[in-house]
């Protein structure tokens, strides 16, 4: 198994969901930063289901309750993201 395939397999469902659905707005400066805020998983579930301002609501047909629970757990325990510009010297 290649290193890339092993790394992909090690990702949690929450991380995969974040990278598939959330990252495009929340790491592009469109939506607020989600990682590193230690918000409870329930907070994310409420916002995802209800929507808030520019963020649309995502129904159960798009993100299941089980996946949403994993996503909330992933975000509530993730460290703050280090922007790419901060790593360039």
mmCIF file of N, CA, C and O in Angstrom:
data_model
loop_
_atom_site.group_PDB
_atom_site.id
_atom_site.type_symbol
_atom_site.label_atom_id
_atom_site.label_comp_id
_atom_site.label_asym_id
_atom_site.label_seq_id
_atom_site.Cartn_x
_atom_site.Cartn_y
_atom_site.Cartn_z
ATOM 1 N N UNK A 1 0.850 -1.174 0.000
ATOM 2 C CA UNK A 1 0.000 0.000 0.000
ATOM 3 C C UNK A 1 0.899 1.242 0.000
ATOM 4 O O UNK A 1 1.857 1.328 0.751
ATOM 5 N N UNK A 2 0.599 2.206 -0.843
ATOM 6 C CA UNK A 2 1.405 3.423 -0.904
ATOM 7 C C UNK A 2 1.182 4.290 0.333
ATOM 8 O O UNK A 2 0.192 4.152 1.051
ATOM 9 N N UNK A 3 2.102 5.204 0.580
ATOM 10 C CA UNK A 3 1.992 6.098 1.727
ATOM 11 C C UNK A 3 0.738 6.948 1.636
ATOM 12 O O UNK A 3 0.038 7.147 2.621
ATOM 13 N N UNK A 4 0.428 7.432 0.437
ATOM 14 C CA UNK A 4 -0.777 8.244 0.233
ATOM 15 C C UNK A 4 -2.043 7.464 0.513
ATOM 16 O O UNK A 4 -2.977 7.960 1.127
ATOM 17 N N UNK A 5 -2.077 6.211 0.074
ATOM 18 C CA UNK A 5 -3.255 5.376 0.305
ATOM 19 C C UNK A 5 -3.400 5.059 1.788
ATOM 20 O O UNK A 5 -4.519 5.051 2.318
ATOM 21 N N UNK A 6 -2.290 4.831 2.471
ATOM 22 C CA UNK A 6 -2.340 4.547 3.912
ATOM 23 C C UNK A 6 -2.825 5.771 4.669
ATOM 24 O O UNK A 6 -3.624 5.654 5.603
ATOM 25 N N UNK A 7 -2.355 6.943 4.279
ATOM 26 C CA UNK A 7 -2.781 8.184 4.937
ATOM 27 C C UNK A 7 -4.272 8.423 4.713
ATOM 28 O O UNK A 7 -4.989 8.835 5.632
ATOM 29 N N UNK A 8 -4.750 8.163 3.518
ATOM 30 C CA UNK A 8 -6.177 8.343 3.211
ATOM 31 C C UNK A 8 -7.023 7.367 4.030
ATOM 32 O O UNK A 8 -8.070 7.732 4.539
ATOM 33 N N UNK A 9 -6.555 6.147 4.181
ATOM 34 C CA UNK A 9 -7.291 5.146 4.936
ATOM 35 C C UNK A 9 -7.341 5.486 6.426
ATOM 36 O O UNK A 9 -8.290 5.144 7.108
ATOM 37 N N UNK A 10 -6.334 6.191 6.923
ATOM 38 C CA UNK A 10 -6.265 6.539 8.345
ATOM 39 C C UNK A 10 -7.203 7.693 8.708
ATOM 40 O O UNK A 10 -7.472 7.922 9.875
ATOM 41 N N UNK A 11 -7.709 8.391 7.722
ATOM 42 C CA UNK A 11 -8.605 9.517 7.992
ATOM 43 C C UNK A 11 -9.934 9.025 8.551
ATOM 44 O O UNK A 11 -10.449 8.003 8.134
ATOM 45 N N UNK A 12 -10.478 9.787 9.474
ATOM 46 C CA UNK A 12 -11.785 9.459 10.035
ATOM 47 C C UNK A 12 -12.877 9.883 9.056
ATOM 48 O O UNK A 12 -12.634 10.688 8.144
ATOM 49 N N UNK A 13 -14.075 9.392 9.291
ATOM 50 C CA UNK A 13 -15.219 9.800 8.480
ATOM 51 C C UNK A 13 -15.446 11.304 8.610
ATOM 52 O O UNK A 13 -15.756 11.985 7.634
ATOM 53 N N UNK A 14 -15.249 11.833 9.815
ATOM 54 C CA UNK A 14 -15.409 13.269 10.031
ATOM 55 C C UNK A 14 -14.430 14.078 9.209
ATOM 56 O O UNK A 14 -14.795 15.083 8.593
ATOM 57 N N UNK A 15 -13.173 13.658 9.183
ATOM 58 C CA UNK A 15 -12.157 14.364 8.410
ATOM 59 C C UNK A 15 -12.460 14.271 6.920
ATOM 60 O O UNK A 15 -12.356 15.261 6.192
ATOM 61 N N UNK A 16 -12.845 13.097 6.453
ATOM 62 C CA UNK A 16 -13.171 12.930 5.033
ATOM 63 C C UNK A 16 -14.352 13.820 4.640
ATOM 64 O O UNK A 16 -14.355 14.428 3.570
ATOM 65 N N UNK A 17 -15.352 13.902 5.510
ATOM 66 C CA UNK A 17 -16.518 14.736 5.233
ATOM 67 C C UNK A 17 -16.128 16.201 5.191
ATOM 68 O O UNK A 17 -16.558 16.945 4.298
ATOM 69 N N UNK A 18 -15.309 16.630 6.137
ATOM 70 C CA UNK A 18 -14.829 18.012 6.156
ATOM 71 C C UNK A 18 -14.113 18.333 4.846
ATOM 72 O O UNK A 18 -14.375 19.358 4.217
ATOM 73 N N UNK A 19 -13.220 17.454 4.428
ATOM 74 C CA UNK A 19 -12.442 17.689 3.210
ATOM 75 C C UNK A 19 -13.292 17.628 1.948
ATOM 76 O O UNK A 19 -12.992 18.287 0.958
ATOM 77 N N UNK A 20 -14.359 16.863 1.977
ATOM 78 C CA UNK A 20 -15.234 16.726 0.806
ATOM 79 C C UNK A 20 -16.253 17.860 0.712
ATOM 80 O O UNK A 20 -16.613 18.283 -0.386
ATOM 81 N N UNK A 21 -16.708 18.366 1.859
ATOM 82 C CA UNK A 21 -17.839 19.290 1.857
ATOM 83 C C UNK A 21 -17.526 20.677 2.399
ATOM 84 O O UNK A 21 -17.944 21.669 1.827
ATOM 85 N N UNK A 22 -16.800 20.764 3.485
ATOM 86 C CA UNK A 22 -16.662 22.027 4.225
ATOM 87 C C UNK A 22 -15.452 22.873 3.829
ATOM 88 O O UNK A 22 -15.502 24.102 3.890
ATOM 89 N N UNK A 23 -14.389 22.209 3.465
ATOM 90 C CA UNK A 23 -13.102 22.868 3.270
ATOM 91 C C UNK A 23 -13.146 23.987 2.220
ATOM 92 O O UNK A 23 -12.445 24.984 2.339
ATOM 93 N N UNK A 24 -13.997 23.838 1.222
ATOM 94 C CA UNK A 24 -14.014 24.780 0.109
ATOM 95 C C UNK A 24 -14.416 26.191 0.533
ATOM 96 O O UNK A 24 -13.960 27.168 -0.057
ATOM 97 N N UNK A 25 -15.238 26.304 1.534
ATOM 98 C CA UNK A 25 -15.623 27.630 2.042
ATOM 99 C C UNK A 25 -14.867 27.988 3.322
ATOM 100 O O UNK A 25 -14.444 29.132 3.490
ATOM 101 N N UNK A 26 -14.691 27.010 4.203
ATOM 102 C CA UNK A 26 -14.148 27.304 5.525
ATOM 103 C C UNK A 26 -12.630 27.395 5.566
ATOM 104 O O UNK A 26 -12.086 27.789 6.591
ATOM 105 N N UNK A 27 -11.959 27.077 4.479
ATOM 106 C CA UNK A 27 -10.517 27.306 4.410
ATOM 107 C C UNK A 27 -10.177 28.232 3.249
ATOM 108 O O UNK A 27 -9.020 28.400 2.915
ATOM 109 N N UNK A 28 -11.206 28.843 2.683
ATOM 110 C CA UNK A 28 -10.995 29.782 1.578
ATOM 111 C C UNK A 28 -11.363 31.209 1.976
ATOM 112 O O UNK A 28 -11.405 32.094 1.140
ATOM 113 N N UNK A 29 -11.671 31.408 3.256
ATOM 114 C CA UNK A 29 -12.007 32.739 3.729
ATOM 115 C C UNK A 29 -13.450 33.136 3.489
ATOM 116 O O UNK A 29 -13.827 34.273 3.745
ATOM 117 N N UNK A 30 -14.261 32.215 3.005
ATOM 118 C CA UNK A 30 -15.677 32.518 2.773
ATOM 119 C C UNK A 30 -16.464 32.316 4.060
ATOM 120 O O UNK A 30 -17.218 33.171 4.480
ATOM 121 N N UNK A 31 -16.262 31.161 4.692
ATOM 122 C CA UNK A 31 -16.896 30.873 5.977
ATOM 123 C C UNK A 31 -15.867 31.002 7.088
ATOM 124 O O UNK A 31 -14.664 31.066 6.829
ATOM 125 N N UNK A 32 -16.308 31.038 8.340
ATOM 126 C CA UNK A 32 -15.366 31.180 9.444
ATOM 127 C C UNK A 32 -14.497 29.932 9.613
ATOM 128 O O UNK A 32 -14.867 28.836 9.186
ATOM 129 N N UNK A 33 -13.362 30.119 10.231
ATOM 130 C CA UNK A 33 -12.474 29.000 10.563
ATOM 131 C C UNK A 33 -13.190 28.105 11.568
ATOM 132 O O UNK A 33 -13.786 28.599 12.528
ATOM 133 N N UNK A 34 -13.173 26.816 11.346
ATOM 134 C CA UNK A 34 -13.878 25.884 12.222
ATOM 135 C C UNK A 34 -12.938 25.123 13.148
ATOM 136 O O UNK A 34 -13.305 24.795 14.260
ATOM 137 N N UNK A 35 -11.749 24.864 12.691
ATOM 138 C CA UNK A 35 -10.811 24.072 13.485
ATOM 139 C C UNK A 35 -10.185 24.921 14.589
ATOM 140 O O UNK A 35 -9.997 26.123 14.436
ATOM 141 N N UNK A 36 -9.855 24.246 15.692
ATOM 142 C CA UNK A 36 -9.153 24.900 16.773
ATOM 143 C C UNK A 36 -10.008 25.743 17.694
ATOM 144 O O UNK A 36 -9.500 26.445 18.557
ATOM 145 N N UNK A 37 -11.311 25.679 17.548
ATOM 146 C CA UNK A 37 -12.200 26.509 18.369
ATOM 147 C C UNK A 37 -12.802 25.736 19.535
ATOM 148 O O UNK A 37 -13.452 26.319 20.383
ATOM 149 N N UNK A 38 -12.602 24.446 19.581
ATOM 150 C CA UNK A 38 -13.095 23.577 20.646
ATOM 151 C C UNK A 38 -14.588 23.774 20.926
ATOM 152 O O UNK A 38 -15.033 23.734 22.072
ATOM 153 N N UNK A 39 -15.355 23.998 19.879
ATOM 154 C CA UNK A 39 -16.806 24.108 20.023
ATOM 155 C C UNK A 39 -17.381 22.699 20.175
ATOM 156 O O UNK A 39 -16.838 21.739 19.624
ATOM 157 N N UNK A 40 -18.470 22.541 20.894
ATOM 158 C CA UNK A 40 -19.033 21.198 21.071
ATOM 159 C C UNK A 40 -19.582 20.644 19.755
ATOM 160 O O UNK A 40 -20.054 21.406 18.905
ATOM 161 N N UNK A 41 -19.520 19.323 19.582
ATOM 162 C CA UNK A 41 -20.024 18.704 18.354
ATOM 163 C C UNK A 41 -21.476 19.092 18.051
ATOM 164 O O UNK A 41 -21.846 19.239 16.885
ATOM 165 N N UNK A 42 -22.288 19.279 19.084
ATOM 166 C CA UNK A 42 -23.697 19.638 18.895
ATOM 167 C C UNK A 42 -23.844 20.999 18.203
ATOM 168 O O UNK A 42 -24.802 21.217 17.461
ATOM 169 N N UNK A 43 -22.921 21.895 18.447
ATOM 170 C CA UNK A 43 -22.943 23.208 17.800
ATOM 171 C C UNK A 43 -22.899 23.038 16.283
ATOM 172 O O UNK A 43 -23.684 23.634 15.556
ATOM 173 N N UNK A 44 -21.963 22.230 15.828
ATOM 174 C CA UNK A 44 -21.818 22.009 14.387
ATOM 175 C C UNK A 44 -23.060 21.348 13.803
ATOM 176 O O UNK A 44 -23.498 21.700 12.705
ATOM 177 N N UNK A 45 -23.647 20.406 14.533
ATOM 178 C CA UNK A 45 -24.850 19.718 14.052
ATOM 179 C C UNK A 45 -25.992 20.709 13.856
ATOM 180 O O UNK A 45 -26.697 20.665 12.840
ATOM 181 N N UNK A 46 -26.174 21.606 14.792
ATOM 182 C CA UNK A 46 -27.251 22.601 14.690
ATOM 183 C C UNK A 46 -27.044 23.506 13.489
ATOM 184 O O UNK A 46 -27.967 23.745 12.701
ATOM 185 N N UNK A 47 -25.828 23.998 13.311
ATOM 186 C CA UNK A 47 -25.539 24.909 12.191
ATOM 187 C C UNK A 47 -25.668 24.186 10.856
ATOM 188 O O UNK A 47 -26.248 24.717 9.904
ATOM 189 N N UNK A 48 -25.161 22.967 10.774
ATOM 190 C CA UNK A 48 -25.238 22.216 9.512
ATOM 191 C C UNK A 48 -26.689 21.943 9.130
ATOM 192 O O UNK A 48 -27.074 22.101 7.971
ATOM 193 N N UNK A 49 -27.512 21.570 10.074
ATOM 194 C CA UNK A 49 -28.912 21.265 9.772
ATOM 195 C C UNK A 49 -29.741 22.522 9.504
ATOM 196 O O UNK A 49 -30.632 22.515 8.671
ATOM 197 N N UNK A 50 -29.455 23.612 10.210
ATOM 198 C CA UNK A 50 -30.274 24.829 10.109
ATOM 199 C C UNK A 50 -29.740 25.847 9.117
ATOM 200 O O UNK A 50 -30.486 26.671 8.614
ATOM 201 N N UNK A 51 -28.424 25.838 8.901
ATOM 202 C CA UNK A 51 -27.798 26.884 8.105
ATOM 203 C C UNK A 51 -27.620 28.135 8.962
ATOM 204 O O UNK A 51 -28.194 28.246 10.042
ATOM 205 N N UNK A 52 -26.805 29.042 8.497
ATOM 206 C CA UNK A 52 -26.573 30.297 9.209
ATOM 207 C C UNK A 52 -25.985 31.290 8.231
ATOM 208 O O UNK A 52 -24.947 31.028 7.626
ATOM 209 N N UNK A 53 -26.671 32.392 8.078
ATOM 210 C CA UNK A 53 -26.264 33.449 7.143
ATOM 211 C C UNK A 53 -26.021 32.855 5.758
ATOM 212 O O UNK A 53 -26.928 32.313 5.168
ATOM 213 N N UNK A 54 -24.807 32.917 5.246
ATOM 214 C CA UNK A 54 -24.534 32.447 3.887
ATOM 215 C C UNK A 54 -24.428 30.926 3.791
ATOM 216 O O UNK A 54 -24.477 30.371 2.696
ATOM 217 N N UNK A 55 -24.311 30.258 4.931
ATOM 218 C CA UNK A 55 -24.181 28.805 4.888
ATOM 219 C C UNK A 55 -25.551 28.155 4.720
ATOM 220 O O UNK A 55 -26.465 28.418 5.504
ATOM 221 N N UNK A 56 -25.661 27.306 3.709
ATOM 222 C CA UNK A 56 -26.944 26.623 3.518
ATOM 223 C C UNK A 56 -27.142 25.517 4.547
ATOM 224 O O UNK A 56 -26.180 25.033 5.151
ATOM 225 N N UNK A 57 -28.378 25.134 4.750
ATOM 226 C CA UNK A 57 -28.686 23.979 5.582
ATOM 227 C C UNK A 57 -28.426 22.715 4.766
ATOM 228 O O UNK A 57 -28.688 22.683 3.563
ATOM 229 N N UNK A 58 -27.895 21.695 5.410
ATOM 230 C CA UNK A 58 -27.649 20.423 4.755
ATOM 231 C C UNK A 58 -28.608 19.396 5.349
ATOM 232 O O UNK A 58 -28.482 19.035 6.518
ATOM 233 N N UNK A 59 -29.553 18.909 4.559
ATOM 234 C CA UNK A 59 -30.519 17.934 5.071
ATOM 235 C C UNK A 59 -29.875 16.561 5.259
ATOM 236 O O UNK A 59 -28.763 16.304 4.795
ATOM 237 N N UNK A 60 -30.606 15.692 5.914
ATOM 238 C CA UNK A 60 -30.138 14.340 6.189
ATOM 239 C C UNK A 60 -29.843 13.576 4.897
ATOM 240 O O UNK A 60 -29.008 12.677 4.895
ATOM 241 N N UNK A 61 -30.486 13.945 3.812
ATOM 242 C CA UNK A 61 -30.221 13.279 2.535
ATOM 243 C C UNK A 61 -28.834 13.625 1.994
ATOM 244 O O UNK A 61 -28.314 12.920 1.146
ATOM 245 N N UNK A 62 -28.234 14.714 2.493
ATOM 246 C CA UNK A 62 -26.891 15.101 2.049
ATOM 247 C C UNK A 62 -25.820 14.653 3.050
ATOM 248 O O UNK A 62 -24.756 14.196 2.647
ATOM 249 N N UNK A 63 -26.099 14.808 4.341
ATOM 250 C CA UNK A 63 -25.183 14.379 5.400
ATOM 251 C C UNK A 63 -26.019 13.634 6.441
ATOM 252 O O UNK A 63 -26.885 14.232 7.078
ATOM 253 N N UNK A 64 -25.739 12.353 6.605
ATOM 254 C CA UNK A 64 -26.509 11.555 7.570
ATOM 255 C C UNK A 64 -26.205 12.012 8.997
ATOM 256 O O UNK A 64 -25.189 12.654 9.258
ATOM 257 N N UNK A 65 -27.083 11.648 9.917
ATOM 258 C CA UNK A 65 -26.860 11.991 11.321
ATOM 259 C C UNK A 65 -25.559 11.380 11.842
ATOM 260 O O UNK A 65 -24.822 12.027 12.589
ATOM 261 N N UNK A 66 -25.264 10.160 11.447
ATOM 262 C CA UNK A 66 -24.033 9.491 11.893
ATOM 263 C C UNK A 66 -22.800 10.217 11.364
ATOM 264 O O UNK A 66 -21.831 10.442 12.093
ATOM 265 N N UNK A 67 -22.839 10.603 10.100
ATOM 266 C CA UNK A 67 -21.723 11.341 9.507
ATOM 267 C C UNK A 67 -21.584 12.708 10.157
ATOM 268 O O UNK A 67 -20.473 13.161 10.447
ATOM 269 N N UNK A 68 -22.703 13.353 10.415
ATOM 270 C CA UNK A 68 -22.686 14.667 11.061
ATOM 271 C C UNK A 68 -22.094 14.581 12.466
ATOM 272 O O UNK A 68 -21.333 15.454 12.885
ATOM 273 N N UNK A 69 -22.390 13.513 13.165
ATOM 274 C CA UNK A 69 -21.822 13.311 14.500
ATOM 275 C C UNK A 69 -20.302 13.167 14.410
ATOM 276 O O UNK A 69 -19.561 13.759 15.193
ATOM 277 N N UNK A 70 -19.830 12.403 13.444
ATOM 278 C CA UNK A 70 -18.385 12.233 13.227
ATOM 279 C C UNK A 70 -17.730 13.553 12.834
ATOM 280 O O UNK A 70 -16.628 13.869 13.293
ATOM 281 N N UNK A 71 -18.395 14.317 11.990
ATOM 282 C CA UNK A 71 -17.874 15.621 11.575
ATOM 283 C C UNK A 71 -17.747 16.553 12.777
ATOM 284 O O UNK A 71 -16.719 17.203 12.968
ATOM 285 N N UNK A 72 -18.778 16.604 13.605
ATOM 286 C CA UNK A 72 -18.743 17.443 14.800
ATOM 287 C C UNK A 72 -17.624 17.034 15.741
ATOM 288 O O UNK A 72 -16.922 17.886 16.298
ATOM 289 N N UNK A 73 -17.437 15.739 15.905
ATOM 290 C CA UNK A 73 -16.358 15.244 16.768
ATOM 291 C C UNK A 73 -14.998 15.640 16.201
ATOM 292 O O UNK A 73 -14.110 16.070 16.935
ATOM 293 N N UNK A 74 -14.840 15.481 14.905
ATOM 294 C CA UNK A 74 -13.575 15.852 14.251
ATOM 295 C C UNK A 74 -13.285 17.344 14.447
ATOM 296 O O UNK A 74 -12.181 17.725 14.851
ATOM 297 N N UNK A 75 -14.272 18.182 14.194
ATOM 298 C CA UNK A 75 -14.049 19.626 14.299
ATOM 299 C C UNK A 75 -13.831 20.081 15.737
ATOM 300 O O UNK A 75 -13.029 20.980 15.996
ATOM 301 N N UNK A 76 -14.517 19.473 16.672
ATOM 302 C CA UNK A 76 -14.394 19.902 18.064
ATOM 303 C C UNK A 76 -13.048 19.519 18.674
ATOM 304 O O UNK A 76 -12.637 20.102 19.671
ATOM 305 N N UNK A 77 -12.359 18.566 18.078
ATOM 306 C CA UNK A 77 -11.070 18.135 18.618
ATOM 307 C C UNK A 77 -9.885 18.489 17.725
ATOM 308 O O UNK A 77 -8.744 18.203 18.090
ATOM 309 N N UNK A 78 -10.129 19.115 16.589
ATOM 310 C CA UNK A 78 -9.040 19.458 15.669
ATOM 311 C C UNK A 78 -8.287 20.694 16.144
ATOM 312 O O UNK A 78 -8.897 21.656 16.602
ATOM 313 N N UNK A 79 -6.970 20.675 16.000
ATOM 314 C CA UNK A 79 -6.205 21.871 16.340
ATOM 315 C C UNK A 79 -6.435 22.948 15.283
ATOM 316 O O UNK A 79 -6.893 22.658 14.172
ATOM 317 N N UNK A 80 -6.099 24.172 15.633
ATOM 318 C CA UNK A 80 -6.240 25.278 14.678
ATOM 319 C C UNK A 80 -5.380 24.999 13.454
ATOM 320 O O UNK A 80 -4.289 24.429 13.541
ATOM 321 N N UNK A 81 -5.889 25.400 12.332
ATOM 322 C CA UNK A 81 -5.186 25.218 11.060
ATOM 323 C C UNK A 81 -4.083 26.258 10.954
ATOM 324 O O UNK A 81 -4.257 27.415 11.328
ATOM 325 N N UNK A 82 -2.934 25.858 10.426
ATOM 326 C CA UNK A 82 -1.843 26.783 10.158
ATOM 327 C C UNK A 82 -1.940 27.161 8.683
ATOM 328 O O UNK A 82 -1.808 26.313 7.808
ATOM 329 N N UNK A 83 -2.241 28.441 8.386
ATOM 330 C CA UNK A 83 -2.362 28.857 6.990
ATOM 331 C C UNK A 83 -1.056 28.593 6.226
ATOM 332 O O UNK A 83 0.032 28.694 6.793
ATOM 333 N N UNK A 84 -1.176 28.248 4.964
ATOM 334 C CA UNK A 84 -0.006 27.951 4.132
ATOM 335 C C UNK A 84 0.964 29.125 4.114
ATOM 336 O O UNK A 84 2.181 28.927 4.108
ATOM 337 N N UNK A 85 0.460 30.339 4.143
ATOM 338 C CA UNK A 85 1.347 31.511 4.097
ATOM 339 C C UNK A 85 2.213 31.617 5.348
ATOM 340 O O UNK A 85 3.289 32.196 5.319
ATOM 341 N N UNK A 86 1.782 31.013 6.461
ATOM 342 C CA UNK A 86 2.544 31.073 7.702
ATOM 343 C C UNK A 86 3.723 30.100 7.689
ATOM 344 O O UNK A 86 4.654 30.249 8.466
ATOM 345 N N UNK A 87 3.681 29.105 6.816
ATOM 346 C CA UNK A 87 4.745 28.108 6.773
ATOM 347 C C UNK A 87 5.818 28.453 5.752
ATOM 348 O O UNK A 87 6.866 27.855 5.742
ATOM 349 N N UNK A 88 5.580 29.428 4.898
ATOM 350 C CA UNK A 88 6.540 29.835 3.880
ATOM 351 C C UNK A 88 7.486 30.860 4.501
ATOM 352 O O UNK A 88 7.058 31.865 5.043
ATOM 353 N N UNK A 89 8.761 30.610 4.409
ATOM 354 C CA UNK A 89 9.749 31.533 4.991
ATOM 355 C C UNK A 89 10.598 32.130 3.918
ATOM 356 O O UNK A 89 10.997 31.564 3.000
#
